[in-house]
């Protein structure tokens, strides 16, 4: 019978660390994108006035 060669500890460690660093990189990219979208959304102001009729105002203060 043939025995499987599972590699060495440094090979496994480098594979796990490389995969972890890729996942961390994607997480940071998604987090930064969400921060930018939230910052843009916070620049939009909406308020509602009641009088003879209902009026809704929206102000977009973003660039």
PDB file of N, CA and C in Angstrom:
ATOM      1  N   UNK A   1       0.823  -1.180   0.000  1.00  0.00           N
ATOM      2  CA  UNK A   1       0.000   0.000   0.000  1.00  0.00           C
ATOM      3  C   UNK A   1       0.871   1.250   0.000  1.00  0.00           C
ATOM      4  N   UNK A   2       0.306   2.272  -0.580  1.00  0.00           N
ATOM      5  CA  UNK A   2       1.018   3.550  -0.601  1.00  0.00           C
ATOM      6  C   UNK A   2       0.550   4.420   0.555  1.00  0.00           C
ATOM      7  N   UNK A   3       1.468   5.097   1.154  1.00  0.00           N
ATOM      8  CA  UNK A   3       1.130   6.026   2.234  1.00  0.00           C
ATOM      9  C   UNK A   3       0.973   7.416   1.651  1.00  0.00           C
ATOM     10  N   UNK A   4       0.019   8.150   2.153  1.00  0.00           N
ATOM     11  CA  UNK A   4      -0.189   9.518   1.706  1.00  0.00           C
ATOM     12  C   UNK A   4       0.856  10.428   2.335  1.00  0.00           C
ATOM     13  N   UNK A   5       1.359  11.356   1.535  1.00  0.00           N
ATOM     14  CA  UNK A   5       2.312  12.335   2.036  1.00  0.00           C
ATOM     15  C   UNK A   5       1.533  13.610   2.364  1.00  0.00           C
ATOM     16  N   UNK A   6       1.360  13.900   3.654  1.00  0.00           N
ATOM     17  CA  UNK A   6       0.580  15.050   4.089  1.00  0.00           C
ATOM     18  C   UNK A   6       1.417  16.317   4.149  1.00  0.00           C
ATOM     19  N   UNK A   7       2.666  16.266   3.847  1.00  0.00           N
ATOM     20  CA  UNK A   7       3.519  17.447   3.879  1.00  0.00           C
ATOM     21  C   UNK A   7       4.118  17.662   5.260  1.00  0.00           C
ATOM     22  N   UNK A   8       4.790  18.784   5.364  1.00  0.00           N
ATOM     23  CA  UNK A   8       5.458  19.094   6.626  1.00  0.00           C
ATOM     24  C   UNK A   8       4.686  20.186   7.362  1.00  0.00           C
ATOM     25  N   UNK A   9       5.065  20.397   8.604  1.00  0.00           N
ATOM     26  CA  UNK A   9       4.421  21.423   9.418  1.00  0.00           C
ATOM     27  C   UNK A   9       4.583  22.813   8.808  1.00  0.00           C
ATOM     28  N   UNK A  10       5.750  23.213   8.332  1.00  0.00           N
ATOM     29  CA  UNK A  10       5.857  24.539   7.719  1.00  0.00           C
ATOM     30  C   UNK A  10       4.968  24.707   6.485  1.00  0.00           C
ATOM     31  N   UNK A  11       4.785  23.653   5.713  1.00  0.00           N
ATOM     32  CA  UNK A  11       3.906  23.725   4.549  1.00  0.00           C
ATOM     33  C   UNK A  11       2.464  23.959   4.990  1.00  0.00           C
ATOM     34  N   UNK A  12       2.020  23.231   5.984  1.00  0.00           N
ATOM     35  CA  UNK A  12       0.658  23.410   6.502  1.00  0.00           C
ATOM     36  C   UNK A  12       0.495  24.790   7.122  1.00  0.00           C
ATOM     37  N   UNK A  13       1.474  25.222   7.874  1.00  0.00           N
ATOM     38  CA  UNK A  13       1.383  26.531   8.527  1.00  0.00           C
ATOM     39  C   UNK A  13       1.299  27.644   7.486  1.00  0.00           C
ATOM     40  N   UNK A  14       2.089  27.566   6.434  1.00  0.00           N
ATOM     41  CA  UNK A  14       2.051  28.610   5.410  1.00  0.00           C
ATOM     42  C   UNK A  14       0.719  28.595   4.662  1.00  0.00           C
ATOM     43  N   UNK A  15       0.154  27.420   4.430  1.00  0.00           N
ATOM     44  CA  UNK A  15      -1.140  27.340   3.758  1.00  0.00           C
ATOM     45  C   UNK A  15      -2.243  27.949   4.616  1.00  0.00           C
ATOM     46  N   UNK A  16      -2.253  27.631   5.898  1.00  0.00           N
ATOM     47  CA  UNK A  16      -3.277  28.164   6.797  1.00  0.00           C
ATOM     48  C   UNK A  16      -3.122  29.671   6.956  1.00  0.00           C
ATOM     49  N   UNK A  17      -1.911  30.153   7.137  1.00  0.00           N
ATOM     50  CA  UNK A  17      -1.683  31.583   7.305  1.00  0.00           C
ATOM     51  C   UNK A  17      -1.998  32.365   6.029  1.00  0.00           C
ATOM     52  N   UNK A  18      -1.694  31.797   4.871  1.00  0.00           N
ATOM     53  CA  UNK A  18      -2.027  32.460   3.610  1.00  0.00           C
ATOM     54  C   UNK A  18      -3.537  32.569   3.446  1.00  0.00           C
ATOM     55  N   UNK A  19      -4.238  31.500   3.733  1.00  0.00           N
ATOM     56  CA  UNK A  19      -5.700  31.538   3.655  1.00  0.00           C
ATOM     57  C   UNK A  19      -6.288  32.528   4.640  1.00  0.00           C
ATOM     58  N   UNK A  20      -5.750  32.567   5.842  1.00  0.00           N
ATOM     59  CA  UNK A  20      -6.223  33.513   6.852  1.00  0.00           C
ATOM     60  C   UNK A  20      -5.980  34.956   6.455  1.00  0.00           C
ATOM     61  N   UNK A  21      -4.827  35.228   5.863  1.00  0.00           N
ATOM     62  CA  UNK A  21      -4.540  36.603   5.457  1.00  0.00           C
ATOM     63  C   UNK A  21      -5.427  37.030   4.289  1.00  0.00           C
ATOM     64  N   UNK A  22      -5.768  36.101   3.402  1.00  0.00           N
ATOM     65  CA  UNK A  22      -6.696  36.432   2.319  1.00  0.00           C
ATOM     66  C   UNK A  22      -8.084  36.745   2.867  1.00  0.00           C
ATOM     67  N   UNK A  23      -8.562  35.935   3.793  1.00  0.00           N
ATOM     68  CA  UNK A  23      -9.872  36.192   4.409  1.00  0.00           C
ATOM     69  C   UNK A  23      -9.884  37.530   5.153  1.00  0.00           C
ATOM     70  N   UNK A  24      -8.816  37.833   5.862  1.00  0.00           N
ATOM     71  CA  UNK A  24      -8.720  39.105   6.575  1.00  0.00           C
ATOM     72  C   UNK A  24      -8.729  40.279   5.604  1.00  0.00           C
ATOM     73  N   UNK A  25      -8.038  40.142   4.481  1.00  0.00           N
ATOM     74  CA  UNK A  25      -8.019  41.199   3.466  1.00  0.00           C
ATOM     75  C   UNK A  25      -9.398  41.467   2.893  1.00  0.00           C
ATOM     76  N   UNK A  26     -10.144  40.400   2.587  1.00  0.00           N
ATOM     77  CA  UNK A  26     -11.501  40.576   2.063  1.00  0.00           C
ATOM     78  C   UNK A  26     -12.418  41.199   3.111  1.00  0.00           C
ATOM     79  N   UNK A  27     -12.246  40.810   4.372  1.00  0.00           N
ATOM     80  CA  UNK A  27     -13.055  41.389   5.442  1.00  0.00           C
ATOM     81  C   UNK A  27     -12.798  42.894   5.559  1.00  0.00           C
ATOM     82  N   UNK A  28     -11.539  43.295   5.488  1.00  0.00           N
ATOM     83  CA  UNK A  28     -11.193  44.717   5.595  1.00  0.00           C
ATOM     84  C   UNK A  28     -11.764  45.497   4.421  1.00  0.00           C
ATOM     85  N   UNK A  29     -11.708  44.940   3.210  1.00  0.00           N
ATOM     86  CA  UNK A  29     -12.278  45.617   2.040  1.00  0.00           C
ATOM     87  C   UNK A  29     -13.782  45.816   2.198  1.00  0.00           C
ATOM     88  N   UNK A  30     -14.501  44.795   2.632  1.00  0.00           N
ATOM     89  CA  UNK A  30     -15.943  44.911   2.819  1.00  0.00           C
ATOM     90  C   UNK A  30     -16.288  45.887   3.935  1.00  0.00           C
ATOM     91  N   UNK A  31     -15.516  45.872   5.012  1.00  0.00           N
ATOM     92  CA  UNK A  31     -15.760  46.787   6.125  1.00  0.00           C
ATOM     93  C   UNK A  31     -15.574  48.239   5.692  1.00  0.00           C
ATOM     94  N   UNK A  32     -14.522  48.509   4.927  1.00  0.00           N
ATOM     95  CA  UNK A  32     -14.282  49.875   4.463  1.00  0.00           C
ATOM     96  C   UNK A  32     -15.370  50.333   3.506  1.00  0.00           C
ATOM     97  N   UNK A  33     -15.857  49.437   2.667  1.00  0.00           N
ATOM     98  CA  UNK A  33     -16.930  49.795   1.738  1.00  0.00           C
ATOM     99  C   UNK A  33     -18.193  50.154   2.510  1.00  0.00           C
ATOM    100  N   UNK A  34     -18.503  49.383   3.549  1.00  0.00           N
ATOM    101  CA  UNK A  34     -19.685  49.674   4.364  1.00  0.00           C
ATOM    102  C   UNK A  34     -19.539  51.013   5.087  1.00  0.00           C
ATOM    103  N   UNK A  35     -18.317  51.323   5.550  1.00  0.00           N
ATOM    104  CA  UNK A  35     -18.089  52.608   6.220  1.00  0.00           C
ATOM    105  C   UNK A  35     -18.337  53.769   5.258  1.00  0.00           C
ATOM    106  N   UNK A  36     -17.868  53.646   4.024  1.00  0.00           N
ATOM    107  CA  UNK A  36     -18.071  54.698   3.029  1.00  0.00           C
ATOM    108  C   UNK A  36     -19.549  54.864   2.701  1.00  0.00           C
ATOM    109  N   UNK A  37     -20.263  53.760   2.531  1.00  0.00           N
ATOM    110  CA  UNK A  37     -21.697  53.838   2.239  1.00  0.00           C
ATOM    111  C   UNK A  37     -22.460  54.462   3.398  1.00  0.00           C
ATOM    112  N   UNK A  38     -22.087  54.119   4.620  1.00  0.00           N
ATOM    113  CA  UNK A  38     -22.752  54.685   5.789  1.00  0.00           C
ATOM    114  C   UNK A  38     -22.479  56.181   5.895  1.00  0.00           C
ATOM    115  N   UNK A  39     -21.239  56.599   5.614  1.00  0.00           N
ATOM    116  CA  UNK A  39     -20.909  58.018   5.670  1.00  0.00           C
ATOM    117  C   UNK A  39     -21.722  58.797   4.644  1.00  0.00           C
ATOM    118  N   UNK A  40     -21.914  58.236   3.449  1.00  0.00           N
ATOM    119  CA  UNK A  40     -22.740  58.901   2.432  1.00  0.00           C
ATOM    120  C   UNK A  40     -24.202  58.948   2.863  1.00  0.00           C
ATOM    121  N   UNK A  41     -24.691  57.876   3.456  1.00  0.00           N
ATOM    122  CA  UNK A  41     -26.091  57.830   3.876  1.00  0.00           C
ATOM    123  C   UNK A  41     -26.371  58.822   5.000  1.00  0.00           C
ATOM    124  N   UNK A  42     -25.385  59.076   5.850  1.00  0.00           N
ATOM    125  CA  UNK A  42     -25.580  60.024   6.948  1.00  0.00           C
ATOM    126  C   UNK A  42     -25.648  61.469   6.454  1.00  0.00           C
ATOM    127  N   UNK A  43     -25.268  61.723   5.216  1.00  0.00           N
ATOM    128  CA  UNK A  43     -25.316  63.069   4.657  1.00  0.00           C
ATOM    129  C   UNK A  43     -26.690  63.402   4.082  1.00  0.00           C
ATOM    130  N   UNK A  44     -27.603  62.455   4.105  1.00  0.00           N
ATOM    131  CA  UNK A  44     -28.959  62.692   3.608  1.00  0.00           C
ATOM    132  C   UNK A  44     -29.863  62.959   4.813  1.00  0.00           C
ATOM    133  N   UNK A  45     -30.568  64.089   4.764  1.00  0.00           N
ATOM    134  CA  UNK A  45     -31.427  64.501   5.865  1.00  0.00           C
ATOM    135  C   UNK A  45     -32.872  64.475   5.380  1.00  0.00           C
ATOM    136  N   UNK A  46     -33.756  63.934   6.199  1.00  0.00           N
ATOM    137  CA  UNK A  46     -35.170  63.844   5.845  1.00  0.00           C
ATOM    138  C   UNK A  46     -35.990  64.271   7.054  1.00  0.00           C
ATOM    139  N   UNK A  47     -37.000  65.126   6.810  1.00  0.00           N
ATOM    140  CA  UNK A  47     -37.897  65.510   7.892  1.00  0.00           C
ATOM    141  C   UNK A  47     -39.305  65.675   7.362  1.00  0.00           C
ATOM    142  N   UNK A  48     -40.241  65.618   8.272  1.00  0.00           N
ATOM    143  CA  UNK A  48     -41.658  65.593   7.919  1.00  0.00           C
ATOM    144  C   UNK A  48     -42.359  66.731   8.654  1.00  0.00           C
ATOM    145  N   UNK A  49     -43.149  67.523   7.927  1.00  0.00           N
ATOM    146  CA  UNK A  49     -43.895  68.624   8.531  1.00  0.00           C
ATOM    147  C   UNK A  49     -45.387  68.370   8.396  1.00  0.00           C
ATOM    148  N   UNK A  50     -46.103  68.693   9.460  1.00  0.00           N
ATOM    149  CA  UNK A  50     -47.553  68.576   9.427  1.00  0.00           C
ATOM    150  C   UNK A  50     -48.148  69.973   9.517  1.00  0.00           C
ATOM    151  N   UNK A  51     -49.062  70.267   8.680  1.00  0.00           N
ATOM    152  CA  UNK A  51     -49.769  71.535   8.692  1.00  0.00           C
ATOM    153  C   UNK A  51     -51.131  71.289   8.081  1.00  0.00           C
ATOM    154  N   UNK A  52     -51.487  72.144   7.122  1.00  0.00           N
ATOM    155  CA  UNK A  52     -52.727  71.895   6.387  1.00  0.00           C
ATOM    156  C   UNK A  52     -52.621  70.594   5.591  1.00  0.00           C
ATOM    157  N   UNK A  53     -51.395  70.314   5.167  1.00  0.00           N
ATOM    158  CA  UNK A  53     -51.131  69.054   4.467  1.00  0.00           C
ATOM    159  C   UNK A  53     -49.768  68.537   4.917  1.00  0.00           C
ATOM    160  N   UNK A  54     -49.555  67.268   4.695  1.00  0.00           N
ATOM    161  CA  UNK A  54     -48.287  66.661   5.087  1.00  0.00           C
ATOM    162  C   UNK A  54     -47.244  66.954   4.020  1.00  0.00           C
ATOM    163  N   UNK A  55     -46.047  67.361   4.459  1.00  0.00           N
ATOM    164  CA  UNK A  55     -44.955  67.655   3.543  1.00  0.00           C
ATOM    165  C   UNK A  55     -43.716  66.922   4.046  1.00  0.00           C
ATOM    166  N   UNK A  56     -43.064  66.238   3.149  1.00  0.00           N
ATOM    167  CA  UNK A  56     -41.817  65.549   3.469  1.00  0.00           C
ATOM    168  C   UNK A  56     -40.679  66.220   2.710  1.00  0.00           C
ATOM    169  N   UNK A  57     -39.610  66.572   3.406  1.00  0.00           N
ATOM    170  CA  UNK A  57     -38.462  67.219   2.804  1.00  0.00           C
ATOM    171  C   UNK A  57     -37.273  66.251   2.840  1.00  0.00           C
ATOM    172  N   UNK A  58     -36.498  66.281   1.791  1.00  0.00           N
ATOM    173  CA  UNK A  58     -35.273  65.467   1.728  1.00  0.00           C
ATOM    174  C   UNK A  58     -34.155  66.381   1.251  1.00  0.00           C
ATOM    175  N   UNK A  59     -33.047  66.400   1.991  1.00  0.00           N
ATOM    176  CA  UNK A  59     -31.882  67.209   1.636  1.00  0.00           C
ATOM    177  C   UNK A  59     -30.691  66.283   1.477  1.00  0.00           C
ATOM    178  N   UNK A  60     -30.094  66.303   0.296  1.00  0.00           N
ATOM    179  CA  UNK A  60     -28.911  65.491   0.017  1.00  0.00           C
ATOM    180  C   UNK A  60     -27.700  66.404   0.147  1.00  0.00           C
ATOM    181  N   UNK A  61     -26.932  66.278   1.236  1.00  0.00           N
ATOM    182  CA  UNK A  61     -25.790  67.136   1.496  1.00  0.00           C
ATOM    183  C   UNK A  61     -24.473  66.501   1.052  1.00  0.00           C
ATOM    184  N   UNK A  62     -24.525  65.399   0.337  1.00  0.00           N
ATOM    185  CA  UNK A  62     -23.295  64.757  -0.130  1.00  0.00           C
ATOM    186  C   UNK A  62     -22.787  65.456  -1.386  1.00  0.00           C
ATOM    187  N   UNK A  63     -21.586  65.116  -1.766  1.00  0.00           N
ATOM    188  CA  UNK A  63     -20.966  65.752  -2.918  1.00  0.00           C
ATOM    189  C   UNK A  63     -21.669  65.376  -4.193  1.00  0.00           C
TER     190      UNK A  63
END
